[in-house]
Structures are given as structure tokens and as C-alpha cells.
Coordinates of C-alpha atoms in Angstrom, one line a residue:
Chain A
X176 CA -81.4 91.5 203.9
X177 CA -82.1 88.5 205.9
X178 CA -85.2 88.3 208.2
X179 CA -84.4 88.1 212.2
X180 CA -86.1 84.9 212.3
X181 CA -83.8 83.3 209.7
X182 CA -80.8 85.2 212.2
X183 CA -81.9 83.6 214.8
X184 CA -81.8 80.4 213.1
X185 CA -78.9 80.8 211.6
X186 CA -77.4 81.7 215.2
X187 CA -79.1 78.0 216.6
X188 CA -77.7 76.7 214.2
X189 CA -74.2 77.9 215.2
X190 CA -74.8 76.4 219.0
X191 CA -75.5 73.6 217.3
X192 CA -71.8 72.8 216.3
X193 CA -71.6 71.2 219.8
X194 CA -73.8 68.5 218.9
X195 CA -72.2 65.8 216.5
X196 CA -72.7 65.9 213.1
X197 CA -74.6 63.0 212.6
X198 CA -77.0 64.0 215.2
X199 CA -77.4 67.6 214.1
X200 CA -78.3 65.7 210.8
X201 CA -81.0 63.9 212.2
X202 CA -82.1 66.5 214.8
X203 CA -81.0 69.7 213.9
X204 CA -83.9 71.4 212.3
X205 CA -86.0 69.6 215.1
X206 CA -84.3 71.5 218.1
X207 CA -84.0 74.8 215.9
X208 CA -87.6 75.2 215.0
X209 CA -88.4 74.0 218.7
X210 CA -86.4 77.3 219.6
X211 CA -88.0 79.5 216.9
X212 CA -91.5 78.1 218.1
X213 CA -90.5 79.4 221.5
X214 CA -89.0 82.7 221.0
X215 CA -91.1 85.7 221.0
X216 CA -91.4 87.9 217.9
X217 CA -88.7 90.4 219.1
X218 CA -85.8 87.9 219.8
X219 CA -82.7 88.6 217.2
X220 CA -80.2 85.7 219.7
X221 CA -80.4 83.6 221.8
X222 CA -80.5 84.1 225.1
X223 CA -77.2 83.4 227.7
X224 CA -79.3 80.3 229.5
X225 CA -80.6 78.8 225.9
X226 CA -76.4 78.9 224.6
X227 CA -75.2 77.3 227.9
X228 CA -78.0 74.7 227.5
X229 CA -77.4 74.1 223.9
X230 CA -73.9 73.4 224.7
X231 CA -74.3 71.8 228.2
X232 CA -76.3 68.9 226.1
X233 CA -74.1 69.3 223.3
X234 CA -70.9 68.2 224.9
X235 CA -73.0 65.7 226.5
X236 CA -74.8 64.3 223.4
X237 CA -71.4 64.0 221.8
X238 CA -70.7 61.4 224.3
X239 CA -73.2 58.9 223.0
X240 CA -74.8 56.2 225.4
X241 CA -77.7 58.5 226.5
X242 CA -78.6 55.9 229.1
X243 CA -75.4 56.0 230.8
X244 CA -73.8 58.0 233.4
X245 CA -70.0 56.3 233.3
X246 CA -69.6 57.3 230.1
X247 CA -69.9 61.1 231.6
X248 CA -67.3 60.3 234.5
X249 CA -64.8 58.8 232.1
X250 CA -65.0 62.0 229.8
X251 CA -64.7 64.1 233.0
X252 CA -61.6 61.9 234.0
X253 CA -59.9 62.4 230.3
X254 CA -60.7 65.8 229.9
X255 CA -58.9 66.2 233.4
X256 CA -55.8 64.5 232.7
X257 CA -56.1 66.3 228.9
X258 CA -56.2 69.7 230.2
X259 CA -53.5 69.4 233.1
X260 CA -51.1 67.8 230.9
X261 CA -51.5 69.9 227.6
X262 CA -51.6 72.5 230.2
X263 CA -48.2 71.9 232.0
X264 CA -46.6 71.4 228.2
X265 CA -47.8 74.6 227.3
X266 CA -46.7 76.0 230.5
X267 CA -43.2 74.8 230.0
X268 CA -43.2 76.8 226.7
X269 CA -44.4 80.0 228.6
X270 CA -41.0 79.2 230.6
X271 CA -39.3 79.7 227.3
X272 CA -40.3 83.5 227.8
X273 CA -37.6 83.7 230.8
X274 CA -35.4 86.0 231.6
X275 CA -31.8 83.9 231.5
X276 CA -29.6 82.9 234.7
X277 CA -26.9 85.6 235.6
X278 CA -23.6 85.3 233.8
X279 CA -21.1 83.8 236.5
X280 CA -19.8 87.1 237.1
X281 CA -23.1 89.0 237.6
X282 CA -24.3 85.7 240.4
X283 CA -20.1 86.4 242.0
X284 CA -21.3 90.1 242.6
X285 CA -24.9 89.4 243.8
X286 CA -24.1 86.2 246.0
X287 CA -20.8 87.9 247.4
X288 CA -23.0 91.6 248.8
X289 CA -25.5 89.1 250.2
X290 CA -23.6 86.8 252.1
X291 CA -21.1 90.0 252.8
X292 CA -17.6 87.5 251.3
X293 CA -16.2 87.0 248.6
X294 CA -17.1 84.2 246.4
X295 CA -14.9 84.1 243.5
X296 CA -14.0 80.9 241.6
X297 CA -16.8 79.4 243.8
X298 CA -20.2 80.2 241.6
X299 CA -21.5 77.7 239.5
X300 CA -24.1 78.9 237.1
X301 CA -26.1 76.0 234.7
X302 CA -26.0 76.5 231.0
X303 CA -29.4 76.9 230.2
X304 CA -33.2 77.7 232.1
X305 CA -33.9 73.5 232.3
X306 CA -31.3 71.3 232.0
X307 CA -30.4 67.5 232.3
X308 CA -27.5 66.7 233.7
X309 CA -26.2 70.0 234.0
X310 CA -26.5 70.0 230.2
X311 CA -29.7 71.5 228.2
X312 CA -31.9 69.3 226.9
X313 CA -31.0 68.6 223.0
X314 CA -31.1 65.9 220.4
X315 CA -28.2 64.0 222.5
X316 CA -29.5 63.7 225.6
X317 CA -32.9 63.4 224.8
X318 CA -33.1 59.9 225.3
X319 CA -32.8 60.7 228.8
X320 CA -36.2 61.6 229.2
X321 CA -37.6 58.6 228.7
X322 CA -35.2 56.6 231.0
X323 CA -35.3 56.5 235.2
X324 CA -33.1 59.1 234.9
X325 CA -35.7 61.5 234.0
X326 CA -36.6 63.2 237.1
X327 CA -32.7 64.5 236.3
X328 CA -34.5 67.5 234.3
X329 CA -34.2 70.2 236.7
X330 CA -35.1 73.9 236.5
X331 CA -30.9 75.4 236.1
X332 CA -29.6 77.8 238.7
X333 CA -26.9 79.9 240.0
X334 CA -25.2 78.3 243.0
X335 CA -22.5 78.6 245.3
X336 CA -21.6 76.7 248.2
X337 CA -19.2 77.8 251.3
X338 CA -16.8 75.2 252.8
X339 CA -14.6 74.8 255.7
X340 CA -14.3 76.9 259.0
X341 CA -15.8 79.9 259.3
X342 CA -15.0 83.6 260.5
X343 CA -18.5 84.3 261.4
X344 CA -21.3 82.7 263.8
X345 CA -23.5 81.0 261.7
X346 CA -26.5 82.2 263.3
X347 CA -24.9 85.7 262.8
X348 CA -24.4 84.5 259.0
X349 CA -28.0 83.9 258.9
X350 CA -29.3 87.7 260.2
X351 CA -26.5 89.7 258.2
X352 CA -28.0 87.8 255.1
X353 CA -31.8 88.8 255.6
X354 CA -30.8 92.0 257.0
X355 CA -29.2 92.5 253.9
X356 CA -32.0 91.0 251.2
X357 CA -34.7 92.9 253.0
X358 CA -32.7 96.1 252.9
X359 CA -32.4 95.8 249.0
X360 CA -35.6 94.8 248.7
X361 CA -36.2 90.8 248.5
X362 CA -39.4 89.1 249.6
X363 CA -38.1 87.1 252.7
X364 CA -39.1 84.2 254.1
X365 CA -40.0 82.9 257.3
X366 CA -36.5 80.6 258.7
X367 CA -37.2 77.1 258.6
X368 CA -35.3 75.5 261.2
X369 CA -34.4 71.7 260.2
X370 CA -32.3 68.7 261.0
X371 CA -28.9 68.9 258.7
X372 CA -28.4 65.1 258.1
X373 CA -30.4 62.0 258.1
X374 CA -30.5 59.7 261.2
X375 CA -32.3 56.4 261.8
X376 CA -32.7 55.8 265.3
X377 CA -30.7 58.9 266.8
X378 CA -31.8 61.3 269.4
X379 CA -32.7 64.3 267.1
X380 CA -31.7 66.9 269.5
X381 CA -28.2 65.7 269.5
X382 CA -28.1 65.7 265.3
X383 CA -26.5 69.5 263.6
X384 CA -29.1 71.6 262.8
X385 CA -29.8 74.2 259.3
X386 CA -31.3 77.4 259.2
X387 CA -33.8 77.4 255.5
X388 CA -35.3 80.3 253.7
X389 CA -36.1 82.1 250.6
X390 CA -36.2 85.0 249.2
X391 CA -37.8 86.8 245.9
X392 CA -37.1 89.9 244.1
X393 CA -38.6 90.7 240.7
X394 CA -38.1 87.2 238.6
X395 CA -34.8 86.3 241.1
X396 CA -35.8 83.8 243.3
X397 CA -33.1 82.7 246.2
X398 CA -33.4 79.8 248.7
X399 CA -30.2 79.8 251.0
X400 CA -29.0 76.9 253.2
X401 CA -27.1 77.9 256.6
X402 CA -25.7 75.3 259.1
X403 CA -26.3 76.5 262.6
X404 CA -23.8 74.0 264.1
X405 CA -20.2 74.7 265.2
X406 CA -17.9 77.1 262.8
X407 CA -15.6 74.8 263.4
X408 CA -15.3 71.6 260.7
X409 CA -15.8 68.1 262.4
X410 CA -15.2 64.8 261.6
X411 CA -18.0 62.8 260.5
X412 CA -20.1 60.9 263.1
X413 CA -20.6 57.2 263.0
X414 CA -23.9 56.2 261.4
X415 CA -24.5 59.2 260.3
X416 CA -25.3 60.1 256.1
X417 CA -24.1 63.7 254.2
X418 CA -22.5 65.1 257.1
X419 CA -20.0 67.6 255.3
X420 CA -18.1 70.4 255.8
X421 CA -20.6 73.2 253.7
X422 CA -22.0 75.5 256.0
X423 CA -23.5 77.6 253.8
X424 CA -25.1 76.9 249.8
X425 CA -27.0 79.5 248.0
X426 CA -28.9 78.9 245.1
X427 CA -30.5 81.3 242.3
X428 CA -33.2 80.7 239.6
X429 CA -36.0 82.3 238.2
X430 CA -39.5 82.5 238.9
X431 CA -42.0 81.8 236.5
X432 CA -42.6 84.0 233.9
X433 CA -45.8 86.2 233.1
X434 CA -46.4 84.2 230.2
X435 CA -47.0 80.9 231.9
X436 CA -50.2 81.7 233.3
X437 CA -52.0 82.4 230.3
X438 CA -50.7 80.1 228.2
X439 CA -51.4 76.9 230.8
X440 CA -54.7 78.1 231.2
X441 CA -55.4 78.2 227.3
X442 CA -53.4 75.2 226.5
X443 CA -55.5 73.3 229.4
X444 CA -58.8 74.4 229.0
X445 CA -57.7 73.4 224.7
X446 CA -56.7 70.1 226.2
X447 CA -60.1 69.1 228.0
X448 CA -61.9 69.8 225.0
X449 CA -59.8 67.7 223.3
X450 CA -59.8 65.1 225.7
X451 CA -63.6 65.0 225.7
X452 CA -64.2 65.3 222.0
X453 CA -61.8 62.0 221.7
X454 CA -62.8 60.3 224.5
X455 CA -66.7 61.3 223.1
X456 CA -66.0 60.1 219.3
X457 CA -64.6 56.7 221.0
X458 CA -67.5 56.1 223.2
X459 CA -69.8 57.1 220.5
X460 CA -67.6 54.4 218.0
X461 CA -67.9 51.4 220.4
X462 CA -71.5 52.1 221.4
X463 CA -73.7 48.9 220.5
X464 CA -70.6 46.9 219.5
X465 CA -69.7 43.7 220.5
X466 CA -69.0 42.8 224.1
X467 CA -64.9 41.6 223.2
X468 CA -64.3 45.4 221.5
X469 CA -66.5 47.1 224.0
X470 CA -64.6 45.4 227.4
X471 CA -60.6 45.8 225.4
X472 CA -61.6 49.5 225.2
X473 CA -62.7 49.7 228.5
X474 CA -59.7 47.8 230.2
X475 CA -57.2 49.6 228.1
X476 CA -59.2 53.1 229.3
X477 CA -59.4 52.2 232.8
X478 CA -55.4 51.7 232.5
X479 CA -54.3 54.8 231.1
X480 CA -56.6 56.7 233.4
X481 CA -54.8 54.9 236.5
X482 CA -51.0 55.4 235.2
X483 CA -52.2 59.1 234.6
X484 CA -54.1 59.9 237.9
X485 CA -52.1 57.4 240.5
X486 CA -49.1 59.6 239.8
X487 CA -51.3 62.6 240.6
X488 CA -52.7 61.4 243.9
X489 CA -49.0 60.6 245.4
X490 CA -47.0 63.7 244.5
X491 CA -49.4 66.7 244.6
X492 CA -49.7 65.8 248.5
X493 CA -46.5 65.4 249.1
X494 CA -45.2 68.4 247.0
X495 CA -48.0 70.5 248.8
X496 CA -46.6 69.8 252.1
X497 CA -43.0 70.3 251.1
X498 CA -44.3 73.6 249.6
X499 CA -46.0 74.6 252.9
X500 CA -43.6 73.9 255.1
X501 CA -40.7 76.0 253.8
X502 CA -42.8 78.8 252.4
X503 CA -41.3 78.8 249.5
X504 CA -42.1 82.2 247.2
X505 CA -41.8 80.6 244.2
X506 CA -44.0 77.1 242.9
X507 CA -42.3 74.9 241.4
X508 CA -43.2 74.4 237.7
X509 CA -47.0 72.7 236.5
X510 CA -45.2 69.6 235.1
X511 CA -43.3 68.6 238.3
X512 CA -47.2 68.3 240.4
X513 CA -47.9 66.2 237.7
X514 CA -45.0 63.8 238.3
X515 CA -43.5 65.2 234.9
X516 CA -41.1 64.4 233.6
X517 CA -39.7 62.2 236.5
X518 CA -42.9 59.7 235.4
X519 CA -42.8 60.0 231.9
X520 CA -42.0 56.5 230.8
X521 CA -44.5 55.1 233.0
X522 CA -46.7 58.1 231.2
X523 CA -46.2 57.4 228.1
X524 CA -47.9 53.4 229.3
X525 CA -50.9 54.9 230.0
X526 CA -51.4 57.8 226.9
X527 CA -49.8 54.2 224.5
X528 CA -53.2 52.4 226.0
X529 CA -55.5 55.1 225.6
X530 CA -54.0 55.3 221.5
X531 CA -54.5 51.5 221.5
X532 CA -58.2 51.9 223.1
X533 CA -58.9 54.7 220.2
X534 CA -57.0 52.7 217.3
X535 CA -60.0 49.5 218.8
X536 CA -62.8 52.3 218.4
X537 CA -61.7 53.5 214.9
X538 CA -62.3 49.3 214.1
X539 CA -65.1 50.0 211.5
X540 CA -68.5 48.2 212.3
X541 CA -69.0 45.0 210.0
X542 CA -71.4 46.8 207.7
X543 CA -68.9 49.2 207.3
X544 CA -66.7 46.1 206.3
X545 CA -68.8 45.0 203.7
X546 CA -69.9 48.2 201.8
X547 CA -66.0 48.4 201.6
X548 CA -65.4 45.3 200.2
X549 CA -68.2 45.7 197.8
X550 CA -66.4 46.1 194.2
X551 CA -66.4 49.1 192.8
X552 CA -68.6 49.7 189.9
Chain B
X137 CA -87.9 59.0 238.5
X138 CA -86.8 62.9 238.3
X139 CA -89.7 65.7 238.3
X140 CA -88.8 66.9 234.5
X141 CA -88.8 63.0 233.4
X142 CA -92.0 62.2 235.1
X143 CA -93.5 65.4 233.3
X144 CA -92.6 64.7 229.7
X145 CA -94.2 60.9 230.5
X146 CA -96.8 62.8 231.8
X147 CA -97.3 65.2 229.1
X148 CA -97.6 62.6 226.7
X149 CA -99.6 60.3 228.5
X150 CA -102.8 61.9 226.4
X151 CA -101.6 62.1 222.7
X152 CA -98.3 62.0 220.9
X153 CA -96.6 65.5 221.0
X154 CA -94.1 67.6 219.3
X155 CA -91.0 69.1 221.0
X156 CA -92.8 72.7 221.8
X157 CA -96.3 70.8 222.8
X158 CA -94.1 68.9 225.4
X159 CA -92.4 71.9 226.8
X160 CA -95.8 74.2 226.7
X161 CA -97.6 70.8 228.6
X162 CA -94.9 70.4 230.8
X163 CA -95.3 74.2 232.0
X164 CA -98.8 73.8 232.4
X165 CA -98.4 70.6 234.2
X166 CA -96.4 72.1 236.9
X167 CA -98.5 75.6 236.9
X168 CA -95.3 77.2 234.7
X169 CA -92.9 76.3 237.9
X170 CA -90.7 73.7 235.1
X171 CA -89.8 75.4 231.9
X172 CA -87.6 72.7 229.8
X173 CA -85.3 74.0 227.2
X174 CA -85.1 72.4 224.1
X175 CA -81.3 70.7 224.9
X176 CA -82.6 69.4 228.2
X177 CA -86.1 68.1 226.4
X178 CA -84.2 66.2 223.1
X179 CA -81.4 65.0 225.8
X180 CA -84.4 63.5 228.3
X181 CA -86.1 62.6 225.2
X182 CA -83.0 60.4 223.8
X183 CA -82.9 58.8 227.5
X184 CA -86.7 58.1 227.5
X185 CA -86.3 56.5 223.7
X186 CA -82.9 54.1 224.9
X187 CA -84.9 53.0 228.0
X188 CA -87.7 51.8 225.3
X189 CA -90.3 54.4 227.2
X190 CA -91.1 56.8 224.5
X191 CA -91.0 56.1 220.6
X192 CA -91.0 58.8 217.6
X193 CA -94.5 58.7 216.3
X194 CA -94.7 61.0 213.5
X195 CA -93.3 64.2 211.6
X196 CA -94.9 67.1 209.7
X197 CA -93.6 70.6 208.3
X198 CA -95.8 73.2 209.6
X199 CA -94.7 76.9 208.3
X200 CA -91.5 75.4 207.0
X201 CA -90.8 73.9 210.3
X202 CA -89.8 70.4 211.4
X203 CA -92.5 68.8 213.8
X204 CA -91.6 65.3 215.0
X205 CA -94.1 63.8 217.5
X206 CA -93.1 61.3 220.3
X207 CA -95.5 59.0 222.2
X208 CA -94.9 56.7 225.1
X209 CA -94.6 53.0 224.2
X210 CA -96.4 50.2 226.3
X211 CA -93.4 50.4 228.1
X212 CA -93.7 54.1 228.9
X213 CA -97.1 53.9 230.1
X214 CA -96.4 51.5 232.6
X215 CA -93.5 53.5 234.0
X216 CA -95.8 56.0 234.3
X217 CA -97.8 54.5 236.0
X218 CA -95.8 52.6 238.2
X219 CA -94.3 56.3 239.1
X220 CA -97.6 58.0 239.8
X221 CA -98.9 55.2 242.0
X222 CA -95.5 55.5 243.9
X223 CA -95.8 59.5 243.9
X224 CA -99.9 58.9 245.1
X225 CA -98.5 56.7 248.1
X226 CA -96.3 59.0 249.3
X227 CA -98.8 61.8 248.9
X228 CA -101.1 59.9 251.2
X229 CA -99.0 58.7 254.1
X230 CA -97.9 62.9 254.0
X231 CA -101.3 63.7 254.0
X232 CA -102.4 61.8 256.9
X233 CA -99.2 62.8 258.9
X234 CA -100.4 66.5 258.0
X235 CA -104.0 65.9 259.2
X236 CA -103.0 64.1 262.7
X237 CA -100.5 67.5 263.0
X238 CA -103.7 69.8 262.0
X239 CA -106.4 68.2 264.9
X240 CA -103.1 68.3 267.3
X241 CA -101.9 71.6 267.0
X242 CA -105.2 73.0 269.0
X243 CA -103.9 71.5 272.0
X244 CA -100.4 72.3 271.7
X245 CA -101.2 76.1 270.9
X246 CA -103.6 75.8 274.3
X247 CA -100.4 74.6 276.5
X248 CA -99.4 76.9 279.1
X249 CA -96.3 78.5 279.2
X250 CA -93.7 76.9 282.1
X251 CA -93.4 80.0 284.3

């Protein structure tokens, strides 16, 4: 039976895994019998502040340059973008856990009690849970995701849209509708009252106006469009863009699923680790090398880490606000704050640098060179 | 220069010293109020060894345990002492502010109260 002291080592020892290898060579048995000299006689593990210390200065250590405080930011920096983008891919497989749209006839039923007409032959309902195009993604279109027409890759939905004059007062449209999700019991939104078309230099009061909201039941989430102008159709106005004749467009699609929570968490937190072991073993690779290896890694670091951040700092604002404003009940899906896959050329830039800037630090070392090139015996 | 830095230079400012002789000096140094563990000492210690102010001096297996001992280079001492001198001024400009506040506050404990 093994003595608690060789238990407690044992369990150092463990904590010591966050330390490199080489170091945990050359150091190992120094910081563990440091420990063992400390602990008093009774102590079978260590304690919560000696583990979070031991790993605390592991992940550090593993980062190399101990006289350098960049080398810490840059980790931070990769394990960020790491862990939001693994994060948001393993999010989109959580989505793969969906419920699937309504059949056409089960969205006819549901949009025709809520807007109180009947919508047959006017329900369009997408193929799959994401597609391109209106199309799922496949082997086919595939390409597509890595052309500008990648923002195309849209979460599918359930839609119809209402044409031509109207029987009812829009505005009346609009409280028969809410009247009727709250009564079945839909989460509704506040109205968002907005301008219908898009007018440079026009007096806004003068230009037709929308009524916006949403609604959420269970996984069904709603968001409903209804023109507040005249029933009546009129012609289009001079100068001004997407006037039509739709006064009212409904559109289904499901919220996220359970699933995704759990699994972007894991797959994120996965991904910074990742991110800072790599980003570690590279720093710890180019450490004392020559000033031509050391500034390529550095350039081709600094680039990925502005194609994957600058993408970042323009939409999350902007989506935030859209977000706000219509009080939405549903967020839109991890990849799109990200700029995903809309970016994902430009993307794939920055993560191509940042393999270039690890395929430089993987260069052996010129000793390295020569013990290889010595013949074998 | 950080408080735990300054201690460790400190702390082996007398004789070379092992991991645990650093951490039990350190605590007496600062009357037990900084208690380095061992990943903040050999992470500080890594620092103090790139900067060229503390070298490994020796190693010896006592009770089937790994001592290695660490002194401070010429280098070392100087930062040192560069720090303490630093650390003294400031302790004297305080302590003359204090004093001038001591053989004041007499008068403005004496001050009447405005009515």
C-alpha cells in the first residue's frame, strides 16, 4: 500500500502535466519535493489554492519567454478567437439536434389561424434547418461557402407573404394577430414601428410605415411584418426603392436547441486550450531564434489575429443593436456574431497565416539540423 | 520592482537557498504577511534567472529529495540594491511628511469648533 507522502506526490505530479514536458524534466522533482517540504504530515492532496497555482503557472510556463508579457496577450488573443470559433462550430452541430420546420401543410394551418385567412398555395417552407440558396448545404454547393456568396447560408424557415388589397385595416391586422398568439400562448413582443422602404433625402413622415414583432412558443419562433399604410395597392413613388404591394409576410423558424448551449460551451472552452497550447508550443519553438524566423512569425501572427478579431469588432455592435431594437426572442446563431460564414474566405486568410506562422516554428533549430544529417551508424 | 520579487532578491541576498528556504525566508521577511507557493516562486525564479539576476548555484538530495540552490548574480545584487535604496527614499520623504503631520495635529485637535 502506498505511503500518503508518495500520494501526495504522485498527485503533484499529476498538476504537473500543465507544465511542458521538457520543463517538468528539468524541474519536476524540484517543485514536488518543494511541496512535500511544505505540507504538514497530515496532507493526503493538495489543496484547491496549491492546484490553481500549479496550473495558473503551468499554462503560463508553457508559453516560454519568462521575461515577456506579449507573449501572454498573444495567447490570450488565440485562445479567444480559438474558443469562440470552435465554439460557434460546435454550436452549429448542437443545431443538428433541431426539431425540423413544419411540413407546408402544418405552416398553411398555423399561419392561416394566426393571421385569421386563408393562406393556401401561398406558404413556402425551406428544405432543410440551414440552407444556401434555398437548397441544403451538400457536396454541390459547397463551394459556395467559400465564395462572396457566403453570407447566402441562412437559418431555413416557413414563410408566407400577403399581396394586394386588403379586407381588413392593417392596424386591425396587427391586434387580431397578437390577440390571437397571446391567447394560444406565444411570447409576444413589443411592436416596432419602422419606415417600410428606403429614402435618401425624403421627409420621413411622408414615407409608408410597418408595424415589426415577434413572437415565441416552445422551439417556434415567429417574426411577422405588417404594413400600416393604405389597404389599398399604390403605384410606386418616384425615387423611392422596394415599395411593393405585400402588406403582410410572416416568417417561421426554430429557436435554438437545448443542445447548443452545452456543446458551445465545451467545444469553446476545448478550443482555448487548444489555442493556447499551440500558440504556447510556437512561442516556446521560436524562442532564442534568429531575428528573420522570429519577426515572419510575428507578422504572419499579428495578421491572422486582425482578419479574426476586425470581423469581431464590426458586427457584434452592429448585430447587438439590431438585436435590441426589435426585441427579438430568439438570438441569432453563435457563428453569425462572428461574421460566419458571411467572412469565411477572408477567415480562412487569417487561420492560412497562423498555419504558415506554426509550419516557421516547427523549422527545426540548426543543431537539430545537423544531428539529423549526421549518418547513421 | 514587485513586493514578492524584491523578497526572493532579498531572501537570498545572505547565502544561496533552496526553493523551501526561499519561501520560509520570504514569510519571515515580511512577518508571514507573503506566503509564495511553489508555481509563483519557480515562475519568479525563471524571470529572475532570464533577467541575469539570480543564477542556479547548487543541487543536493536530502531524504530522497531534490534541493537546487539559487544565488543572486553580480547583477542581482545590484538590483537589489538599487531597489532598496529606492524603497529607503521613499520611506524617508514618508516619514518626514508623517512627523511634520504628528507635531501639527496638537494644534489642529486645539481649534475651536465654528459655532
Amino acid at each position: 500500500m502506498p505511503q500518503p507522502l508518495e500520494v501526495l506526490a504522485r498527485r503533484y505530479r499529476r498538476l504537473l502535466l500543465c507544465y511542458p514536458r521538457q520543463y517538468r524534466r528539468a524541474r519536476g522533482e524540484e517543485i514536488v519535493a518543494t511541496f512535500l517540504d511544505l505540507a504538514p504530515p497530515d496532507r493526503t492532496r493538495p489543496t484547491v489554492r496549491e492546484a490553481v497555482n500549479l496550473i495558473r503557472h503551468g499554462l503560463r510556463c508553457r508559453l516560454g519567454r519568462p521575461n515577456s508579457r506579449g507573449v501572454v496577450l498573444g495567447a490570450v488573443l488565440t485562445a479567444l478567437a480559438w474558443g469562440l470559433f470552435t465554439g460557434a462550430f460546435a454550436a452549429r452541430l448542437g443545431w443538428e439536434t433541431a426539431r425540423p420546420l413544419p411540413t407546408e401543410a402544418e405552416a398553411t394551418e398555423l399561419f392561416g389561424r394566426m393571421l385569421g385567412r386563408d393562406v393556401t398555395g401561398q406558404v413556402v417552407v425551406d428544405p432543410a434547418l440551414f440552407v444556401i440558396y434555398g437548397q441544403p448545404l451538400n457536396a454541390q454547393n459547397l463551394h459556395l461557402l467559400f465564395s462572396p456568396d457566403a453570407g447566402e447560408y441562412q437559418q431555413g424557415r416557413a414563410a408566407v407573404s400577403l399581396h394586394g388589397p386588403s379586407d381588413v385595416d392593417h392596424r386591425a391586422l396587427v391586434d387580431s394577430t397578437r390577440a390571437w398568439l397571446y391567447a394560444h400562448g406565444w411570447r409576444v413582443s413589443e411592436v416596432v414601428i419602422r419606415n417600410r422602404v428606403a429614402c435618401t433625402g425624403c421627409d420621413e413622415s411622408t414615407l409608408p410605415k410597418e408595424a415589426v414583432f415577434a413572437a415565441r412558443r416552445g422551439d417556434d419562433v415567429v417574426s411577422l411584418e405588417i404594413s400600416l399604410g393604405d389597404p389599398r395597392p399604390r403605384p410606386p413613388k418616384p425615387g423611392v426603392d422596394g415599395y411593393d404591394e405585400t402588406y403582410a409576410s410572416v416568417e417561421l423558424t426554430r429557436a435554438s436547441p437545448a443542445a447548443v448551449w452545452p456543446l458551445g460551451v465545451v467545444g469553446g472552452l476545448t478550443g482555448a486550450l487548444v489555442g493556447w497550447l499551440t500558440f504556447g508550443w510556437a512561442s516556446r519553438r521560436t524562442e532564442g531564434r534568429g531575428r528573420l524566423l522570429r519577426g515572419s512569425t510575428t507578422v504572419l501572427f499579428g495578421i491572422a489575429v486582425a482578419i479574426w478579431y476586425v470581423p469581431l469588432v464590426v458586427i457584434v455592435p452592429s448585430m447587438l443593436v439590431d438585436q435590441l431594437e426589435t426585441s427579438a426572442p430568439s438570438w441569432p446563431p453563435m457563428w453569425e456574431w462572428l461574421g460566419q460564414p458571411a467572412l469565411l474566405p477572408v477567415s480562412v486568410v487569417g487561420t492560412g497565416a497562423a498555419l504558415v506562422a506554426l509550419a516557421v516554428s516547427a523549422l527545426p533549430r540548426r543543431r537539430e539540423l545537423a544531428t539529423d544529417a549526421r549518418p547513421a551508424v | 520592482m514587485r513586493e514578492p520579487t524584491f523578497l526572493i532578491l532579498a531572501a537570498l541576498a545572505d547565502q544561496p537557498r533552496h526553493g523551501y528556504g526561499i519561501i520560509q525566508e520570504v514569510a519571515a521577511l515580511s512577518a508571514g504577511r507573503v506566503t509564495l507557493l511553489p508555481g509563483t516562486l519557480y515562475t519568479a525564479l525563471d524571470r529572475l534567472a532570464a533577467q541575469g539576476l539570480v543564477a542556479r548555484d547548487r543541487e543536493e538530495v536530502v531524504d530522497g529529495r531534490l534541493r537546487r540552490y539559487y544565488r543572486l548574480t553580480s547583477d542581482g545584487l545590484a538590483a537589489l540594491d538599487a531597489e532598496t535604496a529606492r524603497l529607503r527614499a521613499l520611506a524617508t520623504v514618508a516619514e518626514r511628511k508623517l512627523r511634520r503631520h504628528v507635531r501639527d495635529q496638537p494644534a489642529v485637535a486645539v481649534r475651536p469648533r465654528p459655532a
